[in-house]
mmCIF file of C-alpha atoms and ligand atoms in Angstrom:
data_model
loop_
_atom_site.group_PDB
_atom_site.id
_atom_site.type_symbol
_atom_site.label_atom_id
_atom_site.label_comp_id
_atom_site.label_asym_id
_atom_site.label_seq_id
_atom_site.Cartn_x
_atom_site.Cartn_y
_atom_site.Cartn_z
ATOM 1 C CA MET U 201 0.000 0.000 0.000
ATOM 2 C CA SER U 202 1.322 3.464 -0.855
ATOM 3 C CA ASP U 203 2.060 5.852 2.033
ATOM 4 C CA LYS U 204 -0.570 8.178 0.506
ATOM 5 C CA ALA U 205 -3.187 5.794 1.747
ATOM 6 C CA GLU U 206 -1.840 5.283 5.296
ATOM 7 C CA ASN U 207 -5.161 6.269 6.906
ATOM 8 C CA VAL U 208 -7.747 4.894 4.569
ATOM 9 C CA PRO U 209 -11.291 6.214 5.118
ATOM 10 C CA GLU U 210 -13.694 3.474 6.154
ATOM 11 C CA HIS U 211 -16.443 4.880 3.935
ATOM 12 C CA ILE U 212 -16.024 6.933 0.741
ATOM 13 C CA ALA U 213 -19.032 8.422 -1.062
ATOM 14 C CA ILE U 214 -18.728 9.772 -4.607
ATOM 15 C CA ILE U 215 -20.861 12.127 -6.696
ATOM 16 C CA MET U 216 -19.789 10.996 -10.167
ATOM 17 C CA ASP U 217 -20.371 14.167 -12.134
ATOM 18 C CA GLY U 218 -19.307 15.464 -15.549
ATOM 19 C CA ASN U 219 -20.028 12.542 -17.873
ATOM 20 C CA GLY U 220 -22.028 14.812 -20.183
ATOM 21 C CA ARG U 221 -19.328 17.502 -20.284
ATOM 22 C CA TRP U 222 -16.641 14.890 -20.917
ATOM 23 C CA ALA U 223 -18.588 13.683 -23.958
ATOM 24 C CA LYS U 224 -19.393 17.204 -25.178
ATOM 25 C CA GLU U 225 -15.713 18.209 -25.041
ATOM 26 C CA ARG U 226 -15.017 15.324 -27.431
ATOM 27 C CA GLY U 227 -17.990 15.937 -29.722
ATOM 28 C CA LEU U 228 -19.564 12.650 -28.585
ATOM 29 C CA PRO U 229 -23.157 11.872 -27.547
ATOM 30 C CA ARG U 230 -23.776 12.102 -23.777
ATOM 31 C CA VAL U 231 -24.262 8.357 -23.487
ATOM 32 C CA GLN U 232 -20.625 7.863 -24.488
ATOM 33 C CA GLY U 233 -19.699 9.877 -21.407
ATOM 34 C CA HIS U 234 -21.766 7.538 -19.249
ATOM 35 C CA ARG U 235 -20.088 4.535 -20.895
ATOM 36 C CA ALA U 236 -16.659 5.965 -20.130
ATOM 37 C CA GLY U 237 -17.939 6.708 -16.614
ATOM 38 C CA ALA U 238 -18.780 3.041 -16.135
ATOM 39 C CA GLU U 239 -15.082 2.222 -16.689
ATOM 40 C CA SER U 240 -14.189 4.714 -13.944
ATOM 41 C CA VAL U 241 -16.679 2.914 -11.693
ATOM 42 C CA ARG U 242 -14.895 -0.371 -12.353
ATOM 43 C CA GLU U 243 -11.520 1.182 -11.546
ATOM 44 C CA ALA U 244 -12.780 2.946 -8.382
ATOM 45 C CA VAL U 245 -14.276 -0.299 -7.076
ATOM 46 C CA ALA U 246 -11.050 -2.218 -7.736
ATOM 47 C CA ALA U 247 -8.918 0.511 -6.127
ATOM 48 C CA CYS U 248 -11.121 0.850 -3.025
ATOM 49 C CA SER U 249 -11.176 -2.900 -2.633
ATOM 50 C CA GLU U 250 -7.373 -3.114 -2.848
ATOM 51 C CA LEU U 251 -6.782 -0.119 -0.560
ATOM 52 C CA GLY U 252 -8.950 -1.607 2.188
ATOM 53 C CA VAL U 253 -11.861 0.851 2.038
ATOM 54 C CA LYS U 254 -14.816 -0.908 3.691
ATOM 55 C CA TYR U 255 -17.729 1.006 2.092
ATOM 56 C CA LEU U 256 -18.000 2.835 -1.224
ATOM 57 C CA THR U 257 -21.260 4.636 -2.055
ATOM 58 C CA LEU U 258 -21.705 5.796 -5.649
ATOM 59 C CA TYR U 259 -24.399 8.268 -6.698
ATOM 60 C CA ALA U 260 -25.315 6.499 -9.919
ATOM 61 C CA PHE U 261 -28.839 7.820 -10.550
ATOM 62 C CA SER U 262 -30.683 10.511 -8.601
ATOM 63 C CA SER U 263 -34.417 11.022 -8.122
ATOM 64 C CA GLU U 264 -34.023 14.121 -10.288
ATOM 65 C CA ASN U 265 -32.323 12.160 -13.103
ATOM 66 C CA TRP U 266 -35.746 10.719 -14.038
ATOM 67 C CA ASN U 267 -36.468 14.158 -15.525
ATOM 68 C CA ARG U 268 -33.761 13.770 -18.207
ATOM 69 C CA PRO U 269 -34.806 12.939 -21.795
ATOM 70 C CA LYS U 270 -36.250 9.430 -21.996
ATOM 71 C CA ALA U 271 -33.506 8.282 -24.369
ATOM 72 C CA GLU U 272 -30.811 9.180 -21.837
ATOM 73 C CA VAL U 273 -32.693 7.577 -18.926
ATOM 74 C CA ASP U 274 -33.199 4.397 -20.974
ATOM 75 C CA ALA U 275 -29.534 4.345 -21.966
ATOM 76 C CA LEU U 276 -28.436 4.766 -18.345
ATOM 77 C CA MET U 277 -30.718 1.932 -17.190
ATOM 78 C CA LYS U 278 -29.409 -0.349 -19.960
ATOM 79 C CA LEU U 279 -25.838 0.598 -19.107
ATOM 80 C CA LEU U 280 -26.399 -0.197 -15.443
ATOM 81 C CA GLU U 281 -27.978 -3.554 -16.255
ATOM 82 C CA ARG U 282 -25.163 -4.466 -18.647
ATOM 83 C CA PHE U 283 -22.521 -3.326 -16.174
ATOM 84 C CA LEU U 284 -24.016 -5.528 -13.450
ATOM 85 C CA LYS U 285 -24.301 -8.494 -15.788
ATOM 86 C CA ASP U 286 -20.734 -8.145 -17.091
ATOM 87 C CA LYS U 287 -18.994 -7.126 -13.882
ATOM 88 C CA THR U 288 -20.655 -9.354 -11.298
ATOM 89 C CA PRO U 289 -17.995 -12.083 -11.772
ATOM 90 C CA GLU U 290 -15.297 -9.479 -11.060
ATOM 91 C CA ILE U 291 -17.265 -8.155 -8.089
ATOM 92 C CA LEU U 292 -17.457 -11.690 -6.722
ATOM 93 C CA SER U 293 -13.780 -12.439 -7.362
ATOM 94 C CA LYS U 294 -12.814 -9.289 -5.446
ATOM 95 C CA ASN U 295 -14.933 -10.326 -2.435
ATOM 96 C CA VAL U 296 -17.119 -7.213 -2.941
ATOM 97 C CA ARG U 297 -20.620 -7.167 -1.453
ATOM 98 C CA LEU U 298 -23.121 -5.225 -3.545
ATOM 99 C CA GLN U 299 -25.933 -3.190 -1.958
ATOM 100 C CA ALA U 300 -28.315 -0.506 -3.237
ATOM 101 C CA ILE U 301 -30.127 2.452 -1.697
ATOM 102 C CA GLY U 302 -32.977 4.489 -3.146
ATOM 103 C CA ARG U 303 -36.406 3.836 -4.610
ATOM 104 C CA ILE U 304 -35.287 0.653 -6.325
ATOM 105 C CA ASP U 305 -38.910 -0.288 -7.054
ATOM 106 C CA LEU U 306 -38.977 2.519 -9.664
ATOM 107 C CA LEU U 307 -36.224 0.922 -11.796
ATOM 108 C CA PRO U 308 -37.247 -0.968 -14.971
ATOM 109 C CA GLU U 309 -38.014 -4.590 -14.159
ATOM 110 C CA SER U 310 -35.107 -6.190 -16.036
ATOM 111 C CA CYS U 311 -32.647 -3.793 -14.430
ATOM 112 C CA ARG U 312 -34.129 -4.400 -10.970
ATOM 113 C CA LYS U 313 -33.969 -8.168 -11.480
ATOM 114 C CA GLN U 314 -30.303 -8.043 -12.483
ATOM 115 C CA LEU U 315 -29.543 -5.764 -9.535
ATOM 116 C CA ASN U 316 -31.219 -8.139 -7.084
ATOM 117 C CA LYS U 317 -29.422 -11.097 -8.660
ATOM 118 C CA SER U 318 -26.039 -9.381 -8.264
ATOM 119 C CA ILE U 319 -26.874 -8.331 -4.702
ATOM 120 C CA GLU U 320 -27.935 -11.849 -3.747
ATOM 121 C CA SER U 321 -24.924 -13.529 -5.321
ATOM 122 C CA SER U 322 -22.518 -11.253 -3.437
ATOM 123 C CA ALA U 323 -24.355 -11.312 -0.098
ATOM 124 C CA GLU U 324 -21.797 -13.534 1.666
ATOM 125 C CA ASN U 325 -18.777 -11.447 0.647
ATOM 126 C CA ASP U 326 -17.038 -9.552 3.427
ATOM 127 C CA GLY U 327 -14.591 -7.267 1.592
ATOM 128 C CA LEU U 328 -15.615 -3.887 0.226
ATOM 129 C CA THR U 329 -19.340 -3.091 0.404
ATOM 130 C CA LEU U 330 -20.298 -1.288 -2.815
ATOM 131 C CA ILE U 331 -23.502 0.711 -2.337
ATOM 132 C CA LEU U 332 -25.176 1.988 -5.489
ATOM 133 C CA ALA U 333 -27.464 4.971 -4.926
ATOM 134 C CA LEU U 334 -30.158 4.459 -7.561
ATOM 135 C CA SER U 335 -33.304 6.521 -7.957
ATOM 136 C CA TYR U 336 -31.930 8.076 -4.782
ATOM 137 C CA GLY U 337 -32.707 11.431 -3.226
ATOM 138 C CA GLY U 338 -31.650 12.577 0.238
ATOM 139 C CA ARG U 339 -34.898 14.437 0.889
ATOM 140 C CA GLU U 340 -36.952 11.434 -0.254
ATOM 141 C CA GLU U 341 -34.904 9.201 2.067
ATOM 142 C CA ILE U 342 -35.574 11.530 5.008
ATOM 143 C CA ILE U 343 -39.311 11.624 4.200
ATOM 144 C CA ASP U 344 -39.371 7.807 4.006
ATOM 145 C CA GLY U 345 -37.506 7.742 7.338
ATOM 146 C CA VAL U 346 -40.050 10.089 8.962
ATOM 147 C CA LYS U 347 -42.894 7.878 7.706
ATOM 148 C CA SER U 348 -41.165 4.798 9.084
ATOM 149 C CA VAL U 349 -40.682 6.440 12.521
ATOM 150 C CA LEU U 350 -44.316 7.563 12.480
ATOM 151 C CA ARG U 351 -45.470 3.999 11.804
ATOM 152 C CA ALA U 352 -43.312 2.731 14.672
ATOM 153 C CA VAL U 353 -44.959 5.290 17.005
ATOM 154 C CA GLN U 354 -48.465 4.473 15.753
ATOM 155 C CA ASP U 355 -47.821 0.749 16.173
ATOM 156 C CA GLY U 356 -46.692 1.396 19.742
ATOM 157 C CA HIS U 357 -43.108 0.124 19.196
ATOM 158 C CA ILE U 358 -41.590 3.443 20.299
ATOM 159 C CA ASP U 359 -42.806 6.672 21.863
ATOM 160 C CA GLU U 360 -41.862 10.238 20.974
ATOM 161 C CA ALA U 361 -39.263 10.547 23.734
ATOM 162 C CA MET U 362 -37.243 7.751 22.099
ATOM 163 C CA ILE U 363 -36.713 9.686 18.839
ATOM 164 C CA THR U 364 -33.004 10.602 18.749
ATOM 165 C CA PRO U 365 -30.517 10.986 15.864
ATOM 166 C CA GLU U 366 -29.438 7.369 16.458
ATOM 167 C CA LEU U 367 -33.038 6.134 16.329
ATOM 168 C CA PHE U 368 -33.696 8.119 13.144
ATOM 169 C CA ASP U 369 -30.504 6.690 11.605
ATOM 170 C CA SER U 370 -31.985 3.225 12.057
ATOM 171 C CA HIS U 371 -34.970 4.198 9.853
ATOM 172 C CA LEU U 372 -32.893 5.383 6.877
ATOM 173 C CA TYR U 373 -31.957 3.366 3.760
ATOM 174 C CA THR U 374 -28.357 3.525 5.012
ATOM 175 C CA ARG U 375 -29.086 1.988 8.427
ATOM 176 C CA TYR U 376 -26.642 -0.873 7.829
ATOM 177 C CA PHE U 377 -23.674 1.366 6.970
ATOM 178 C CA PRO U 378 -21.552 3.922 8.854
ATOM 179 C CA ASP U 379 -21.674 7.569 7.685
ATOM 180 C CA PRO U 380 -19.160 8.497 4.945
ATOM 181 C CA ASP U 381 -15.787 9.787 6.156
ATOM 182 C CA LEU U 382 -14.939 11.299 2.794
ATOM 183 C CA MET U 383 -17.223 12.639 0.059
ATOM 184 C CA ILE U 384 -15.662 13.140 -3.376
ATOM 185 C CA ARG U 385 -17.307 15.137 -6.146
ATOM 186 C CA THR U 386 -15.922 15.353 -9.661
ATOM 187 C CA SER U 387 -16.267 18.099 -12.306
ATOM 188 C CA GLY U 388 -15.681 20.987 -9.915
ATOM 189 C CA GLU U 389 -19.234 21.596 -8.708
ATOM 190 C CA MET U 390 -19.542 22.595 -5.053
ATOM 191 C CA ARG U 391 -22.955 21.116 -4.303
ATOM 192 C CA ILE U 392 -24.449 18.170 -2.408
ATOM 193 C CA SER U 393 -27.228 17.733 -4.997
ATOM 194 C CA ASN U 394 -29.614 15.869 -2.683
ATOM 195 C CA PHE U 395 -27.008 13.172 -1.873
ATOM 196 C CA LEU U 396 -26.918 11.620 1.632
ATOM 197 C CA LEU U 397 -28.140 14.849 3.256
ATOM 198 C CA TRP U 398 -28.347 13.342 6.744
ATOM 199 C CA GLN U 399 -25.246 11.157 6.542
ATOM 200 C CA LEU U 400 -22.749 13.757 5.255
ATOM 201 C CA SER U 401 -23.030 15.935 8.388
ATOM 202 C CA TYR U 402 -19.430 15.364 9.464
ATOM 203 C CA SER U 403 -17.815 14.084 6.245
ATOM 204 C CA GLU U 404 -14.768 15.707 4.703
ATOM 205 C CA PHE U 405 -15.511 17.050 1.205
ATOM 206 C CA TYR U 406 -13.046 16.758 -1.667
ATOM 207 C CA VAL U 407 -13.838 18.335 -5.040
ATOM 208 C CA THR U 408 -11.746 17.747 -8.144
ATOM 209 C CA ARG U 409 -12.173 19.585 -11.458
ATOM 210 C CA LYS U 410 -11.717 16.327 -13.369
ATOM 211 C CA ASN U 411 -14.814 14.909 -14.987
ATOM 212 C CA TRP U 412 -15.828 11.463 -13.763
ATOM 213 C CA PRO U 413 -14.679 9.556 -16.900
ATOM 214 C CA ASP U 414 -11.161 10.964 -16.301
ATOM 215 C CA PHE U 415 -11.110 9.987 -12.619
ATOM 216 C CA ARG U 416 -8.403 7.367 -12.150
ATOM 217 C CA ARG U 417 -6.877 5.444 -9.254
ATOM 218 C CA ASN U 418 -4.225 8.133 -8.656
ATOM 219 C CA ASP U 419 -7.048 10.708 -8.279
ATOM 220 C CA LEU U 420 -8.647 8.532 -5.628
ATOM 221 C CA GLU U 421 -5.295 8.220 -3.858
ATOM 222 C CA GLU U 422 -4.853 11.998 -4.002
ATOM 223 C CA ALA U 423 -8.293 12.475 -2.408
ATOM 224 C CA ILE U 424 -7.325 10.048 0.355
ATOM 225 C CA ALA U 425 -4.007 11.876 0.867
ATOM 226 C CA GLU U 426 -5.882 15.175 1.187
ATOM 227 C CA TYR U 427 -8.289 13.538 3.640
ATOM 228 C CA ASN U 428 -5.274 12.482 5.699
ATOM 229 C CA ARG U 429 -3.807 15.994 5.720
ATOM 230 C CA ARG U 430 -7.099 17.504 6.869
ATOM 231 C CA HIS U 431 -7.624 14.802 9.404
ATOM 232 C CA ARG U 432 -4.222 15.415 10.964
ATOM 233 C CA ARG U 433 -5.098 19.090 11.369
ATOM 234 C CA TYR U 434 -8.768 18.925 12.243
ATOM 235 C CA GLY U 435 -9.388 15.346 13.382
ATOM 236 C CA LYS U 436 -11.416 14.919 16.503
ATOM 237 C CA LEU U 437 -9.309 12.088 17.974
HETATM 238 C C1 LIG G 73 -23.438 12.664 -13.911
HETATM 239 O O1 LIG G 73 -22.906 13.185 -15.100
HETATM 240 C C2 LIG G 73 -23.569 11.224 -13.970
HETATM 241 C C3 LIG G 73 -24.754 10.539 -13.986
HETATM 242 C C4 LIG G 73 -26.058 11.202 -13.947
HETATM 243 C C5 LIG G 73 -24.817 9.079 -14.065
HETATM 244 C C6 LIG G 73 -23.681 8.320 -13.473
HETATM 245 C C7 LIG G 73 -23.528 7.052 -14.204
HETATM 246 C C8 LIG G 73 -22.366 6.433 -14.485
HETATM 247 C C9 LIG G 73 -21.071 6.894 -13.983
HETATM 248 C C10 LIG G 73 -22.293 5.242 -15.376
HETATM 249 C C11 LIG G 73 -23.019 4.031 -14.952
HETATM 250 C C12 LIG G 73 -22.991 3.726 -13.510
HETATM 251 C C13 LIG G 73 -22.706 2.521 -13.002
HETATM 252 C C14 LIG G 73 -22.820 2.280 -11.545
HETATM 253 C C15 LIG G 73 -22.247 1.427 -13.843
HETATM 254 P P1 LIG G 73 -23.800 14.207 -15.921
HETATM 255 O O2 LIG G 73 -24.510 13.470 -16.983
HETATM 256 O O3 LIG G 73 -24.686 14.982 -14.996
HETATM 257 O O4 LIG G 73 -22.690 15.143 -16.528
HETATM 258 P P2 LIG G 73 -22.812 16.685 -16.878
HETATM 259 O O5 LIG G 73 -23.118 17.417 -15.587
HETATM 260 O O6 LIG G 73 -21.485 17.027 -17.429
HETATM 261 O O7 LIG G 73 -23.932 16.805 -17.862
#
């Protein structure tokens, strides 16, 4: 392991942005940017797995992305399905456990089936947990969490006095995972864009100007190195 990665974050979350701009800069259709982005996903998963990161959450499709032109949405769904079909053997060989968060029920049936198949086949793995945020929105997750807490109160399982941040955590899609230590965003935008609104409260943010299709292993290592520098200065321990 390189000394850059001496203190590897347990959980890295990534907003993979800039696929469209990457394609536009090359005079290519947007979908080509997403295809190139899928290769960056493969590399990021392999790198995180090798570096000993325990959780990697990727913002692959937001609630708002449904509003894109149908052709782009369809292409993204097909790309996701194909990626899962093609890469599941690699995921399994790397001891990666696949999980998903978001309104998965809204995905096209064939995509959802492939996702569930990949999740089930990797369920016993105990290396990196790869969490795909799909049809995901932070506000929607919080609303679903509020509804779930409300049901628990109405059913008499808990009373109002028991509602704490920890209790609320246990009603979120992410209840099985720790909060991200490091959040990376590509393409230079300084926004959260409805990603893990609750969970990013104490995460370190790292923004690179590179578009997602250009994001390579050395960029990930640089983000981790920067996380280490900040941690040494501002860490709570
Ligand atoms: C943002 O770029 C990216 C997305 C909306 C989709 C992310 C999808 C992938 C990286 C490929 C497939 C994913 C997996 C998990 C295999 P953008 O289109 O918003 O770029 P722009 O802001 O430059 O237009």
